[in-house]
């Protein structure tokens, strides 16, 4: 019998807003499956670049996609996407080259529709492995992948704080530029989902954010200091965070 308490959590946010560490921490705490959809786009970008595909050509992209098979490996609480049986993780997909190209490939409709079914099917993977829920992080999880999620969170942080975090991780990454490209694209633009629970992480440490998100999921109560207003046009991540 399917678990009636099984929950779907969408957690979106800009580059270095803290969404990966938060989602991983929440998944561990609540025994949920953790899915990093950004890693899917990064892995896809790695394969496209390796195959010499031009991001401007939908035909080239489609021909490359036709040769790909996606599968999932569950490692602890994490779901790892494999392409043609191969995982691709760590520094390979956070290199300056991938950081500079991922938003270009992520804007392409054939790539987004190819990943959409795979990402939605992660709910079944979570259920099959008896997790109590799933938390997926990304840029369009609350708007496109799981518009009916039990909870939708949106993390933000100011540009300075985000750039500093990347530098501390030893990464070359133009975070604001990448978010602007993601917000301006026509397919699944990066915008907060309506009525998402907005958390600014500038002055909160990781543990505080994990406690906050976990508390909201478990009690269904959102503290008064947190906003959940509908999305307005002046509210794009690049406008509000730079
Ligand atoms: O962790 P960080 O915010 O730096 O990026 P990420 O989550 O690894 O995502 C890398 C890139 O993938 C983003 O800049 C987007 O271009 C793309 N992406 C997307 O378009 N949709 C998602 N759901 C997740 C990522």
PDB file of C-alpha atoms and ligand atoms in Angstrom:
ATOM      1  CA  UNK A   1       0.000   0.000   0.000  1.00  0.00           C
ATOM      2  CA  UNK A   2       1.399   3.452  -0.849  1.00  0.00           C
ATOM      3  CA  UNK A   3       2.447   5.467   2.209  1.00  0.00           C
ATOM      4  CA  UNK A   4      -0.334   8.075   2.744  1.00  0.00           C
ATOM      5  CA  UNK A   5       2.121  10.399   4.533  1.00  0.00           C
ATOM      6  CA  UNK A   6       4.602  10.399   1.635  1.00  0.00           C
ATOM      7  CA  UNK A   7       5.521  14.015   0.800  1.00  0.00           C
ATOM      8  CA  UNK A   8       6.904  15.810  -2.230  1.00  0.00           C
ATOM      9  CA  UNK A   9       9.064  18.852  -1.458  1.00  0.00           C
ATOM     10  CA  UNK A  10      10.198  21.350  -4.097  1.00  0.00           C
ATOM     11  CA  UNK A  11      13.179  23.485  -3.150  1.00  0.00           C
ATOM     12  CA  UNK A  12      14.281  26.099  -5.670  1.00  0.00           C
ATOM     13  CA  UNK A  13      16.863  28.836  -5.494  1.00  0.00           C
ATOM     14  CA  UNK A  14      19.697  30.633  -7.242  1.00  0.00           C
ATOM     15  CA  UNK A  15      23.313  29.596  -7.524  1.00  0.00           C
ATOM     16  CA  UNK A  16      24.964  29.232  -4.104  1.00  0.00           C
ATOM     17  CA  UNK A  17      21.737  30.075  -2.262  1.00  0.00           C
ATOM     18  CA  UNK A  18      22.358  27.018  -0.065  1.00  0.00           C
ATOM     19  CA  UNK A  19      19.830  24.708  -1.696  1.00  0.00           C
ATOM     20  CA  UNK A  20      22.042  21.612  -2.088  1.00  0.00           C
ATOM     21  CA  UNK A  21      23.286  21.498   1.500  1.00  0.00           C
ATOM     22  CA  UNK A  22      19.825  22.323   2.832  1.00  0.00           C
ATOM     23  CA  UNK A  23      18.073  19.659   0.745  1.00  0.00           C
ATOM     24  CA  UNK A  24      20.674  17.035   1.634  1.00  0.00           C
ATOM     25  CA  UNK A  25      20.332  17.846   5.342  1.00  0.00           C
ATOM     26  CA  UNK A  26      16.534  17.784   5.272  1.00  0.00           C
ATOM     27  CA  UNK A  27      16.515  14.488   3.332  1.00  0.00           C
ATOM     28  CA  UNK A  28      18.783  12.880   5.905  1.00  0.00           C
ATOM     29  CA  UNK A  29      16.753  14.201   8.838  1.00  0.00           C
ATOM     30  CA  UNK A  30      13.403  13.046   7.427  1.00  0.00           C
ATOM     31  CA  UNK A  31      14.543   9.923   5.549  1.00  0.00           C
ATOM     32  CA  UNK A  32      13.564  11.393   2.182  1.00  0.00           C
ATOM     33  CA  UNK A  33      15.163  10.745  -1.192  1.00  0.00           C
ATOM     34  CA  UNK A  34      17.353  13.717  -2.211  1.00  0.00           C
ATOM     35  CA  UNK A  35      17.436  14.660  -5.885  1.00  0.00           C
ATOM     36  CA  UNK A  36      19.698  17.387  -7.282  1.00  0.00           C
ATOM     37  CA  UNK A  37      18.172  18.384 -10.629  1.00  0.00           C
ATOM     38  CA  UNK A  38      21.030  20.825 -11.255  1.00  0.00           C
ATOM     39  CA  UNK A  39      23.346  17.793 -11.394  1.00  0.00           C
ATOM     40  CA  UNK A  40      21.113  16.397 -14.172  1.00  0.00           C
ATOM     41  CA  UNK A  41      21.685  19.532 -16.276  1.00  0.00           C
ATOM     42  CA  UNK A  42      25.371  19.554 -15.429  1.00  0.00           C
ATOM     43  CA  UNK A  43      25.779  15.866 -16.373  1.00  0.00           C
ATOM     44  CA  UNK A  44      23.864  16.444 -19.578  1.00  0.00           C
ATOM     45  CA  UNK A  45      26.090  19.448 -20.394  1.00  0.00           C
ATOM     46  CA  UNK A  46      29.201  17.340 -19.794  1.00  0.00           C
ATOM     47  CA  UNK A  47      27.980  14.707 -22.246  1.00  0.00           C
ATOM     48  CA  UNK A  48      26.987  17.309 -24.862  1.00  0.00           C
ATOM     49  CA  UNK A  49      30.377  19.036 -24.660  1.00  0.00           C
ATOM     50  CA  UNK A  50      32.216  15.688 -24.827  1.00  0.00           C
ATOM     51  CA  UNK A  51      30.209  14.807 -27.943  1.00  0.00           C
ATOM     52  CA  UNK A  52      31.075  18.184 -29.503  1.00  0.00           C
ATOM     53  CA  UNK A  53      27.415  19.285 -29.699  1.00  0.00           C
ATOM     54  CA  UNK A  54      26.689  22.922 -30.524  1.00  0.00           C
ATOM     55  CA  UNK A  55      24.173  24.305 -28.010  1.00  0.00           C
ATOM     56  CA  UNK A  56      22.612  26.471 -30.750  1.00  0.00           C
ATOM     57  CA  UNK A  57      21.501  23.458 -32.811  1.00  0.00           C
ATOM     58  CA  UNK A  58      18.295  21.749 -31.643  1.00  0.00           C
ATOM     59  CA  UNK A  59      18.852  19.073 -34.337  1.00  0.00           C
ATOM     60  CA  UNK A  60      22.315  18.186 -33.019  1.00  0.00           C
ATOM     61  CA  UNK A  61      20.993  18.142 -29.464  1.00  0.00           C
ATOM     62  CA  UNK A  62      18.036  15.928 -30.398  1.00  0.00           C
ATOM     63  CA  UNK A  63      20.276  13.491 -32.306  1.00  0.00           C
ATOM     64  CA  UNK A  64      22.535  13.204 -29.252  1.00  0.00           C
ATOM     65  CA  UNK A  65      19.539  12.731 -26.912  1.00  0.00           C
ATOM     66  CA  UNK A  66      18.201   9.913 -29.115  1.00  0.00           C
ATOM     67  CA  UNK A  67      21.326   7.922 -28.236  1.00  0.00           C
ATOM     68  CA  UNK A  68      20.989   8.428 -24.466  1.00  0.00           C
ATOM     69  CA  UNK A  69      19.377   6.219 -21.861  1.00  0.00           C
ATOM     70  CA  UNK A  70      18.881   7.549 -18.350  1.00  0.00           C
ATOM     71  CA  UNK A  71      18.775   5.425 -15.209  1.00  0.00           C
ATOM     72  CA  UNK A  72      18.890   6.032 -11.460  1.00  0.00           C
ATOM     73  CA  UNK A  73      21.231   4.700  -8.814  1.00  0.00           C
ATOM     74  CA  UNK A  74      20.278   5.279  -5.176  1.00  0.00           C
ATOM     75  CA  UNK A  75      23.263   5.789  -2.878  1.00  0.00           C
ATOM     76  CA  UNK A  76      22.280   6.325   0.749  1.00  0.00           C
ATOM     77  CA  UNK A  77      19.669   9.096   0.601  1.00  0.00           C
ATOM     78  CA  UNK A  78      20.751  10.399  -2.798  1.00  0.00           C
ATOM     79  CA  UNK A  79      19.510   9.706  -6.278  1.00  0.00           C
ATOM     80  CA  UNK A  80      22.267   9.744  -8.907  1.00  0.00           C
ATOM     81  CA  UNK A  81      21.454  10.024 -12.594  1.00  0.00           C
ATOM     82  CA  UNK A  82      23.367   7.754 -14.949  1.00  0.00           C
ATOM     83  CA  UNK A  83      23.656   8.370 -18.676  1.00  0.00           C
ATOM     84  CA  UNK A  84      24.139   5.159 -20.675  1.00  0.00           C
ATOM     85  CA  UNK A  85      25.042   3.410 -17.426  1.00  0.00           C
ATOM     86  CA  UNK A  86      27.670   5.965 -16.396  1.00  0.00           C
ATOM     87  CA  UNK A  87      27.520   8.369 -13.457  1.00  0.00           C
ATOM     88  CA  UNK A  88      29.208  11.696 -13.649  1.00  0.00           C
ATOM     89  CA  UNK A  89      29.800  13.536 -10.415  1.00  0.00           C
ATOM     90  CA  UNK A  90      32.069  15.767  -8.369  1.00  0.00           C
ATOM     91  CA  UNK A  91      34.580  18.130  -9.890  1.00  0.00           C
ATOM     92  CA  UNK A  92      33.904  16.999 -13.467  1.00  0.00           C
ATOM     93  CA  UNK A  93      30.477  18.660 -13.366  1.00  0.00           C
ATOM     94  CA  UNK A  94      31.421  21.735 -11.314  1.00  0.00           C
ATOM     95  CA  UNK A  95      34.382  22.727 -13.510  1.00  0.00           C
ATOM     96  CA  UNK A  96      34.584  26.319 -14.835  1.00  0.00           C
ATOM     97  CA  UNK A  97      33.750  24.936 -18.310  1.00  0.00           C
ATOM     98  CA  UNK A  98      30.522  23.313 -17.091  1.00  0.00           C
ATOM     99  CA  UNK A  99      29.623  26.394 -14.990  1.00  0.00           C
ATOM    100  CA  UNK A 100      30.027  28.543 -18.101  1.00  0.00           C
ATOM    101  CA  UNK A 101      27.954  26.293 -20.395  1.00  0.00           C
ATOM    102  CA  UNK A 102      25.249  24.682 -18.275  1.00  0.00           C
ATOM    103  CA  UNK A 103      22.724  27.539 -18.537  1.00  0.00           C
ATOM    104  CA  UNK A 104      23.082  27.521 -22.339  1.00  0.00           C
ATOM    105  CA  UNK A 105      22.141  23.827 -22.608  1.00  0.00           C
ATOM    106  CA  UNK A 106      19.566  24.070 -19.786  1.00  0.00           C
ATOM    107  CA  UNK A 107      17.679  26.689 -21.820  1.00  0.00           C
ATOM    108  CA  UNK A 108      17.085  24.186 -24.658  1.00  0.00           C
ATOM    109  CA  UNK A 109      13.580  22.757 -24.892  1.00  0.00           C
ATOM    110  CA  UNK A 110      14.637  19.243 -26.110  1.00  0.00           C
ATOM    111  CA  UNK A 111      16.912  18.849 -23.084  1.00  0.00           C
ATOM    112  CA  UNK A 112      14.280  20.080 -20.631  1.00  0.00           C
ATOM    113  CA  UNK A 113      11.552  17.791 -21.997  1.00  0.00           C
ATOM    114  CA  UNK A 114      13.980  14.850 -22.017  1.00  0.00           C
ATOM    115  CA  UNK A 115      14.699  15.383 -18.304  1.00  0.00           C
ATOM    116  CA  UNK A 116      11.135  16.226 -17.230  1.00  0.00           C
ATOM    117  CA  UNK A 117       9.777  12.651 -17.260  1.00  0.00           C
ATOM    118  CA  UNK A 118      12.932  11.326 -15.620  1.00  0.00           C
ATOM    119  CA  UNK A 119      12.639  13.903 -12.838  1.00  0.00           C
ATOM    120  CA  UNK A 120       8.936  13.251 -12.212  1.00  0.00           C
ATOM    121  CA  UNK A 121       9.614   9.489 -12.147  1.00  0.00           C
ATOM    122  CA  UNK A 122      11.920  10.024  -9.154  1.00  0.00           C
ATOM    123  CA  UNK A 123       8.790   9.924  -6.978  1.00  0.00           C
ATOM    124  CA  UNK A 124       8.373   6.249  -7.902  1.00  0.00           C
ATOM    125  CA  UNK A 125      12.062   5.602  -7.187  1.00  0.00           C
ATOM    126  CA  UNK A 126      11.581   7.132  -3.718  1.00  0.00           C
ATOM    127  CA  UNK A 127       8.475   5.054  -3.030  1.00  0.00           C
ATOM    128  CA  UNK A 128      10.106   1.820  -4.271  1.00  0.00           C
ATOM    129  CA  UNK A 129      13.011   2.414  -1.873  1.00  0.00           C
ATOM    130  CA  UNK A 130      10.602   3.071   1.011  1.00  0.00           C
ATOM    131  CA  UNK A 131      11.618   6.666   1.601  1.00  0.00           C
ATOM    132  CA  UNK A 132       9.123   8.811   3.537  1.00  0.00           C
ATOM    133  CA  UNK A 133       9.173  11.455   0.817  1.00  0.00           C
ATOM    134  CA  UNK A 134      11.277  13.169  -1.817  1.00  0.00           C
ATOM    135  CA  UNK A 135      13.019  16.534  -1.825  1.00  0.00           C
ATOM    136  CA  UNK A 136      14.122  17.812  -5.220  1.00  0.00           C
ATOM    137  CA  UNK A 137      16.172  20.977  -5.592  1.00  0.00           C
ATOM    138  CA  UNK A 138      16.529  23.125  -8.685  1.00  0.00           C
ATOM    139  CA  UNK A 139      15.219  26.138 -10.577  1.00  0.00           C
ATOM    140  CA  UNK A 140      11.806  24.956 -11.855  1.00  0.00           C
ATOM    141  CA  UNK A 141      10.759  22.274  -9.387  1.00  0.00           C
ATOM    142  CA  UNK A 142       7.857  24.223  -7.841  1.00  0.00           C
ATOM    143  CA  UNK A 143       6.803  25.803 -11.133  1.00  0.00           C
ATOM    144  CA  UNK A 144       7.122  22.939 -13.653  1.00  0.00           C
ATOM    145  CA  UNK A 145       8.228  19.568 -12.247  1.00  0.00           C
ATOM    146  CA  UNK A 146       6.044  19.352  -9.127  1.00  0.00           C
ATOM    147  CA  UNK A 147       3.530  22.233  -9.232  1.00  0.00           C
ATOM    148  CA  UNK A 148       1.390  20.259  -6.724  1.00  0.00           C
ATOM    149  CA  UNK A 149       4.238  19.610  -4.259  1.00  0.00           C
ATOM    150  CA  UNK A 150       3.227  19.423  -0.579  1.00  0.00           C
ATOM    151  CA  UNK A 151       5.642  22.280   0.151  1.00  0.00           C
ATOM    152  CA  UNK A 152       7.499  24.674  -2.144  1.00  0.00           C
ATOM    153  CA  UNK A 153      10.518  26.506  -0.776  1.00  0.00           C
ATOM    154  CA  UNK A 154      12.494  29.262  -2.451  1.00  0.00           C
ATOM    155  CA  UNK A 155      15.948  30.111  -1.069  1.00  0.00           C
ATOM    156  CA  UNK A 156      17.693  33.367  -1.797  1.00  0.00           C
ATOM    157  CA  UNK A 157      20.837  35.205  -0.706  1.00  0.00           C
ATOM    158  CA  UNK A 158      22.465  38.445  -1.786  1.00  0.00           C
ATOM    159  CA  UNK A 159      24.910  38.373  -4.704  1.00  0.00           C
ATOM    160  CA  UNK A 160      27.932  39.191  -2.509  1.00  0.00           C
ATOM    161  CA  UNK A 161      27.238  36.354  -0.084  1.00  0.00           C
ATOM    162  CA  UNK A 162      26.709  33.883  -2.926  1.00  0.00           C
ATOM    163  CA  UNK A 163      29.905  34.830  -4.749  1.00  0.00           C
ATOM    164  CA  UNK A 164      31.857  34.548  -1.513  1.00  0.00           C
ATOM    165  CA  UNK A 165      30.448  31.049  -0.890  1.00  0.00           C
ATOM    166  CA  UNK A 166      31.576  29.878  -4.347  1.00  0.00           C
ATOM    167  CA  UNK A 167      35.025  31.373  -3.860  1.00  0.00           C
ATOM    168  CA  UNK A 168      35.361  29.590  -0.529  1.00  0.00           C
ATOM    169  CA  UNK A 169      34.485  26.335  -2.356  1.00  0.00           C
ATOM    170  CA  UNK A 170      37.345  27.139  -4.768  1.00  0.00           C
ATOM    171  CA  UNK A 171      34.994  27.489  -7.726  1.00  0.00           C
ATOM    172  CA  UNK A 172      35.032  29.963 -10.613  1.00  0.00           C
ATOM    173  CA  UNK A 173      31.354  30.704 -11.098  1.00  0.00           C
ATOM    174  CA  UNK A 174      29.580  33.885 -12.217  1.00  0.00           C
ATOM    175  CA  UNK A 175      26.507  33.193 -10.110  1.00  0.00           C
ATOM    176  CA  UNK A 176      24.486  36.322 -10.928  1.00  0.00           C
ATOM    177  CA  UNK A 177      25.172  35.999 -14.647  1.00  0.00           C
ATOM    178  CA  UNK A 178      24.010  32.358 -14.599  1.00  0.00           C
ATOM    179  CA  UNK A 179      20.832  33.220 -12.667  1.00  0.00           C
ATOM    180  CA  UNK A 180      20.058  36.054 -15.103  1.00  0.00           C
ATOM    181  CA  UNK A 181      20.410  33.679 -18.079  1.00  0.00           C
ATOM    182  CA  UNK A 182      18.177  31.141 -16.295  1.00  0.00           C
ATOM    183  CA  UNK A 183      15.559  33.799 -15.447  1.00  0.00           C
ATOM    184  CA  UNK A 184      15.432  35.180 -19.007  1.00  0.00           C
ATOM    185  CA  UNK A 185      14.985  31.922 -20.910  1.00  0.00           C
ATOM    186  CA  UNK A 186      11.577  31.164 -22.447  1.00  0.00           C
ATOM    187  CA  UNK A 187      11.359  27.477 -21.418  1.00  0.00           C
ATOM    188  CA  UNK A 188      10.831  27.000 -17.669  1.00  0.00           C
ATOM    189  CA  UNK A 189      12.326  30.354 -16.640  1.00  0.00           C
ATOM    190  CA  UNK A 190      13.808  30.579 -13.177  1.00  0.00           C
ATOM    191  CA  UNK A 191      11.149  32.370 -11.102  1.00  0.00           C
ATOM    192  CA  UNK A 192       9.783  31.663  -7.630  1.00  0.00           C
ATOM    193  CA  UNK A 193       6.663  29.482  -7.665  1.00  0.00           C
ATOM    194  CA  UNK A 194       3.457  31.197  -6.539  1.00  0.00           C
ATOM    195  CA  UNK A 195       3.007  30.956  -2.785  1.00  0.00           C
ATOM    196  CA  UNK A 196       6.419  29.408  -2.289  1.00  0.00           C
ATOM    197  CA  UNK A 197       7.923  29.782   1.172  1.00  0.00           C
ATOM    198  CA  UNK A 198      10.744  32.315   0.746  1.00  0.00           C
ATOM    199  CA  UNK A 199      13.817  32.029   2.931  1.00  0.00           C
ATOM    200  CA  UNK A 200      16.736  34.454   2.742  1.00  0.00           C
ATOM    201  CA  UNK A 201      19.872  32.638   3.902  1.00  0.00           C
ATOM    202  CA  UNK A 202      22.220  35.661   4.222  1.00  0.00           C
ATOM    203  CA  UNK A 203      22.239  35.648   8.008  1.00  0.00           C
ATOM    204  CA  UNK A 204      21.235  32.040   8.735  1.00  0.00           C
ATOM    205  CA  UNK A 205      23.719  29.216   9.072  1.00  0.00           C
ATOM    206  CA  UNK A 206      23.089  25.866   7.414  1.00  0.00           C
ATOM    207  CA  UNK A 207      21.758  24.217  10.561  1.00  0.00           C
ATOM    208  CA  UNK A 208      19.253  27.039  11.066  1.00  0.00           C
ATOM    209  CA  UNK A 209      17.938  26.710   7.519  1.00  0.00           C
ATOM    210  CA  UNK A 210      17.641  22.906   7.841  1.00  0.00           C
ATOM    211  CA  UNK A 211      15.789  23.317  11.171  1.00  0.00           C
ATOM    212  CA  UNK A 212      13.450  25.890   9.654  1.00  0.00           C
ATOM    213  CA  UNK A 213      12.588  23.817   6.562  1.00  0.00           C
ATOM    214  CA  UNK A 214      12.242  20.566   8.534  1.00  0.00           C
ATOM    215  CA  UNK A 215      10.027  22.287  11.111  1.00  0.00           C
ATOM    216  CA  UNK A 216       7.697  23.651   8.434  1.00  0.00           C
ATOM    217  CA  UNK A 217       7.401  20.237   6.728  1.00  0.00           C
ATOM    218  CA  UNK A 218       6.678  18.443  10.014  1.00  0.00           C
ATOM    219  CA  UNK A 219       4.230  20.948  11.515  1.00  0.00           C
ATOM    220  CA  UNK A 220       2.775  22.618   8.410  1.00  0.00           C
ATOM    221  CA  UNK A 221       3.277  25.950  10.201  1.00  0.00           C
ATOM    222  CA  UNK A 222       5.209  28.789   8.579  1.00  0.00           C
ATOM    223  CA  UNK A 223       6.755  31.330  10.996  1.00  0.00           C
ATOM    224  CA  UNK A 224       5.353  34.870  10.626  1.00  0.00           C
ATOM    225  CA  UNK A 225       8.721  36.258   9.499  1.00  0.00           C
ATOM    226  CA  UNK A 226       8.667  34.157   6.308  1.00  0.00           C
ATOM    227  CA  UNK A 227       6.864  35.414   3.185  1.00  0.00           C
ATOM    228  CA  UNK A 228       4.666  33.308   0.889  1.00  0.00           C
ATOM    229  CA  UNK A 229       3.291  35.963  -1.447  1.00  0.00           C
ATOM    230  CA  UNK A 230       2.400  35.197  -5.074  1.00  0.00           C
ATOM    231  CA  UNK A 231       5.073  35.834  -7.683  1.00  0.00           C
ATOM    232  CA  UNK A 232       5.168  39.325  -9.190  1.00  0.00           C
ATOM    233  CA  UNK A 233       6.926  40.371 -12.406  1.00  0.00           C
ATOM    234  CA  UNK A 234       9.437  42.610 -10.565  1.00  0.00           C
ATOM    235  CA  UNK A 235      10.430  39.676  -8.500  1.00  0.00           C
ATOM    236  CA  UNK A 236      12.850  37.781 -10.741  1.00  0.00           C
ATOM    237  CA  UNK A 237      15.824  36.305  -8.841  1.00  0.00           C
ATOM    238  CA  UNK A 238      18.279  38.546 -10.704  1.00  0.00           C
ATOM    239  CA  UNK A 239      16.234  41.653  -9.812  1.00  0.00           C
ATOM    240  CA  UNK A 240      15.829  40.783  -6.152  1.00  0.00           C
ATOM    241  CA  UNK A 241      19.288  39.451  -5.415  1.00  0.00           C
ATOM    242  CA  UNK A 242      21.815  41.666  -7.135  1.00  0.00           C
TER     243      UNK A 242
HETATM  244  O1  LIG B   1      24.076  24.745  -7.392  1.00  0.00           O
HETATM  245  P1  LIG B   1      23.931  25.824  -8.390  1.00  0.00           P
HETATM  246  O2  LIG B   1      22.803  26.706  -8.073  1.00  0.00           O
HETATM  247  O3  LIG B   1      25.182  26.498  -8.751  1.00  0.00           O
HETATM  248  O4  LIG B   1      23.501  25.222  -9.763  1.00  0.00           O
HETATM  249  P2  LIG B   1      22.809  23.880 -10.067  1.00  0.00           P
HETATM  250  O5  LIG B   1      21.622  23.675  -9.214  1.00  0.00           O
HETATM  251  O6  LIG B   1      23.857  22.832 -10.084  1.00  0.00           O
HETATM  252  O7  LIG B   1      22.279  24.148 -11.547  1.00  0.00           O
HETATM  253  C1  LIG B   1      23.166  24.415 -12.602  1.00  0.00           C
HETATM  254  C2  LIG B   1      22.399  25.000 -13.761  1.00  0.00           C
HETATM  255  O8  LIG B   1      21.455  24.030 -14.226  1.00  0.00           O
HETATM  256  C3  LIG B   1      21.561  26.247 -13.466  1.00  0.00           C
HETATM  257  O9  LIG B   1      22.303  27.439 -13.584  1.00  0.00           O
HETATM  258  C4  LIG B   1      20.486  26.146 -14.537  1.00  0.00           C
HETATM  259  O10 LIG B   1      20.949  26.652 -15.765  1.00  0.00           O
HETATM  260  C5  LIG B   1      20.278  24.652 -14.692  1.00  0.00           C
HETATM  261  N1  LIG B   1      19.111  24.135 -13.960  1.00  0.00           N
HETATM  262  C6  LIG B   1      17.868  24.316 -14.518  1.00  0.00           C
HETATM  263  O11 LIG B   1      17.751  24.952 -15.554  1.00  0.00           O
HETATM  264  N2  LIG B   1      16.769  23.778 -13.935  1.00  0.00           N
HETATM  265  C7  LIG B   1      16.877  23.105 -12.789  1.00  0.00           C
HETATM  266  N3  LIG B   1      15.772  22.562 -12.252  1.00  0.00           N
HETATM  267  C8  LIG B   1      18.119  22.934 -12.181  1.00  0.00           C
HETATM  268  C9  LIG B   1      19.238  23.489 -12.780  1.00  0.00           C
END
